[in-house]
Amino acid sequence: RVTRPRLGYNEWLRWLPVSLHKKLDYFIRHICVNLPLLNKIRENQVAPLPLEQRTSTDSKSIPDADPRQIAAIARDISEKEGPLLVVASGRDTISIASAIKRLAPQNTFVVQIQHPRYQLNRFDLVVTPHHDFYALTPSGREQVPRFLRNWITPREPPDRRVILTVGALHHADFATLRKAAAEWHDELAPLPKPLLVVNIGGPTRHWKYGTDLAVKLVDALCKVLGTCGSVRISFSRRTPYQVCNIICKEFVSHPKVNIWDGQDPNPHLGHLAWGDAFVVTADSVSMLSEACSTGKPVYVIGAERCTWKFAAFHKTLCQRGVVRMFTGEEDISDSWSYPPLNDNAEAANRVREALAEQGWSLG
C-alpha cells in the first residue's frame, strides 16, 4: 500500500507527490509546531476511528511499499523465476512504481494503472480509460484551458505501451459476483422481481448537483415503482446529507423500497449480482463501470451535468448502447441487454501478450 499523512492541513496537500507530502508534513509537525494557525487546525481535527471500528482492509499489517526493497526482491528472484510483475494502481503509486523500474529495469515488468501524464518510458505498460485523453481531442482543446491540460490529461497521444479501457478497472468480475450471489442469496433471492438497484454518489468538481437532482430522482423513481418488484437504494460517502434526507423521507416507509443504512455488511456486490436493472448517478466512473459489466439494463441520471472528459465517457457509453438516460418513463420489467464491459479481462490479456513478446509468462 501507499499511505499519505491524514487530517487537518494534510487534506490541502493531497495534490503533492507522496514523498514530498510526507517530507512537508514532517517539517510542519516538527519545526512549525508553535504556529498559531496550525495549532488551530489541529484542534479542529477529527480523531481517527478506534481500532475496533476500522475495517480489515485498513489493517496496518499491510506494509508501506518500499521501492528499494521491492527492487531487491526482483533482483534476487529474477535469475530463477524471471522478472517480477509489478502492478500499481492510482496516482499516489506513480512515483513508487517508476522508482522500482529505475532501480531494477531488467528485473521488473511494471504496469501502471491510471495515466502518469508524462514520461511513459518509466513503465512497461500503462492502463487508463480512453476518456483520459479527452483534452487532446479537437473538442477538448476548445473546452479545456491550455494552462490546465498538463494537470488533467496526458501530454502525448497514446502509444503502443498504453492500454485503453472504456471505464475504470474494478474487482466486480464474474467470479466475485458469483461468490457475492451465494453470500447474499438468502436476503436478495426472495425479493419480488424485477429488483431495481439505485446507487447514488455525490457532487464532484466536474459534476455539480444538489437537492434539485434528488427531487428529480425521487419523481422518476415514483413513476417506475409500479413496474418494479422491489427497490434497493444505497448512498456513497460523498452523498450530501440533504440529498439523503429527501430520498429517505420519500421512500423510507414504502413497502417495495429498502434503503441501506451504511452499516456493514455492504450489500454492493450482492446488489450487482442479484439486481435486474440499475439506476446510477453520473458522477462515478467506477460505479457505472461495475454496473455496465453485468450486461443488465443501466440507467443514468444527471449525465447532462458532466463536463470535459466525464461528458466524453457518458457519450461513449450511450454510443455503445450500454446505458440509457433515466427519465421515469421506463418499464423496469422490460429488460434489454448489450455486450458487457470487460475491461478487466481485456487489459489482463494485453499484459499477458506483452509479457509473451519478451518470452515471459505468468507462473
JSON list of C-alpha atoms in Angstrom, two decimals, residues 29 72 123:
[
{"chain": "A", "resi": 29, "resn": "ARG", "atom": "CA", "xyz": [4.89, 18.84, 12.66]},
{"chain": "A", "resi": 72, "resn": "ALA", "atom": "CA", "xyz": [15.96, -6.02, -4.26]},
{"chain": "A", "resi": 123, "resn": "PHE", "atom": "CA", "xyz": [6.76, 1.96, -17.20]}
]
